[in-house]
Each structure stands twice: as structure tokens, then as C-alpha cells.
């Protein structure tokens, strides 16, 4: 994008000349568009649960509503929509802090196995509810320099997605495998599922904020569309790399590579 300015310069009478100034404003425009899109996304995401809370609250205020079961159902919806708004705001604040560098990462020597055990304890009951089999494969002891809480959040987000998007598959095997091992100076974390998969045209947008392959489906699963953006930021702050491959209807595999030496970049 260019901004064009034409400035007349009169040198002598009847001899008018012009200077044309071209100013490259591409970056400003791009930033402005990102900002606008972000605000519109956030507003939309907040408005959806609010509309529903509003509607059900109004119905509850109607004196003619006496069915106890129905009242309870409406209150449950209000409660879960409010919880979703809280999750969204927490995710947004998290992402903002991570991206602006306002999150203090505590890099210390940690045992990655403990992180996996912790995630396993949280995920196993959830997977049971969703009727998805989960298998964890990792050695007793893999150490690295990293931020324990953030890495736990990263693994949990990926495994949680794998379980949820596998449970949505209508038929066939429903299995998630979480595998970790040390390879040279890296830790490899592989999360493989046999879920709904990600269509090819959606793949390049996957890590974008609020991007969801199927908005209604993600909402139904309680998603905010921010999980993978948070995951990517955490991996990158550890000087790591995240990749994935996926086939619609077959499954998805995420591979995270983390250097065991941590992030040696002092600006983090
Ligand atoms: P959400 O809160 O919607 O799960 P994420 O940022 O975690 O948001 O993921 C973005 C989108 O990527 C999801 O809405 C979903 O469409 C897709 N996705 C993520 N993980 C998987 C997976 N394991 N299998 C299939 N689709 C996935």
C-alpha cells in the first residue's frame, strides 16, 4: 500500500511543477487490519455466550416457567456459557502476556517425565468419559531446561485436543498415543490421534488465533480457538519447533521438538 501526495511547487510564474511523494504504508495497514480483525473476533466470541445467557435468563424470569427440570437445564446452560467466557478471557490474557513478553518464564532443570505423568492423571478420566483410549509411552527420566508450568500447559492443550477431536469421530478406532523420548540434544514429543483430522486447506491457518476448522464443533467441545496459538508461543519461547501432519477422517500427529538445553537466548 502506498499513500500518494502531490505537492505543487511554483518555481516561476506559469511554470508550475509537482513533486509526487509515495509513502509505503503497507506495514501500518497490515497492523491496522490485524488489530481490527482481532477486536471483531473477540467481540464475536464474547457476544455468542452472552446472547445465550441473556436469552435463558429472560426465559427464567418468566413467571410461567414452573417445570423444575427445565429451570435446571437453563441454569446449567447459563453456568457453562459463563464458564466459557471465563476460559476465553483467561486464554486471551495468557496469550497477550506470552506474546508481549510480559510472562516471566522460569527456566530451570526439570524432569519432562513428571510433566507427562501430571498430564496423564488429568487426561485419563477425561478420555474415559469421551470413550477414547489413551496410551502414554515415555522413559523414566528425561531432563531439560524449561518452564515447568508452561510446558505442562502446552502438553495438556495438545493431548486435550487430540482426545476431544478423536471422540468426535463417528466410527472406527478412537485412540491417542502420547510418546516422548530423547534424541541427541532434543526431546521429541509425539501426539498421535485417530480423530477427525484437519482438512488440507485448513492446515496453514491452524496456529492462527481464533482459527477453528468448524466453529460450532469447537464451541460444542468448549474450545476457544486460542489453544494452539498458546502452544506454539510456548514451544517457540523454549527454542523449540512444532509441526504436524493430518489427514481428514484418519487422524492427526503433532510433533514437538524441544532442545534439552533450554532457550539460551537471554532476551526471553
Ligand atoms: P479449539 O479451542 O477450537 O480447540 P485450538 O487452537 O486448540 O482451538 O485448535 C484450533 C483448531 O484446530 C480446532 O478448532 C480444530 O478444528 C483443529 N484441531 C486442533 N487439534 C486437532 C486434532 N488433534 N484433530 C483435529 N483437529 C484439531
XYZ file of C-alpha atoms and ligand atoms in Angstrom, residues 91 157-158 161-163 165-166 193 195-198 206 208 210-214 217-219 222-229 246 251-252 254, ligand 1:
62
model
C -6.757 -17.634 27.285
C -3.540 -28.458 25.364
C -2.273 -30.822 22.667
C -7.337 -31.523 21.642
C -6.314 -34.998 20.493
C -8.814 -36.654 22.857
C -11.245 -34.307 18.282
C -10.915 -38.085 18.366
C -4.628 -39.464 17.258
C -9.587 -38.478 15.141
C -11.464 -36.345 12.649
C -8.264 -34.943 11.120
C -7.707 -31.489 9.644
C -4.146 -23.826 12.237
C -3.755 -18.534 13.987
C -9.348 -17.964 16.833
C -8.919 -20.210 13.827
C -11.140 -23.277 14.006
C -11.914 -25.757 11.316
C -15.516 -25.942 12.451
C -17.984 -28.090 16.664
C -15.170 -26.402 18.581
C -17.662 -24.438 20.705
C -15.695 -25.929 24.921
C -12.884 -24.617 22.709
C -11.777 -21.023 22.440
C -9.726 -21.275 19.245
C -6.695 -19.938 21.136
C -5.189 -23.204 22.384
C -2.824 -23.846 19.511
C -1.625 -20.222 19.382
C -3.021 -34.704 9.319
C -6.107 -38.610 12.240
C -3.520 -36.063 13.243
C 1.732 -33.278 16.309
P -10.012 -25.040 19.984
O -10.184 -24.324 21.259
O -11.089 -24.745 18.987
O -9.735 -26.500 20.124
P -7.228 -24.765 19.134
O -6.441 -23.521 18.886
O -6.758 -25.670 20.208
O -8.719 -24.319 19.341
O -7.289 -25.587 17.782
C -7.686 -24.910 16.587
C -8.480 -25.847 15.677
O -7.629 -26.858 15.172
C -9.620 -26.593 16.358
O -10.803 -25.849 16.377
C -9.747 -27.832 15.494
O -10.566 -27.547 14.395
C -8.337 -28.076 14.999
N -7.623 -29.130 15.769
C -6.714 -28.970 16.757
N -6.229 -30.149 17.186
C -6.844 -31.093 16.442
C -6.765 -32.527 16.387
N -5.957 -33.219 17.192
N -7.561 -33.157 15.474
C -8.371 -32.461 14.651
N -8.491 -31.132 14.649
C -7.736 -30.441 15.531
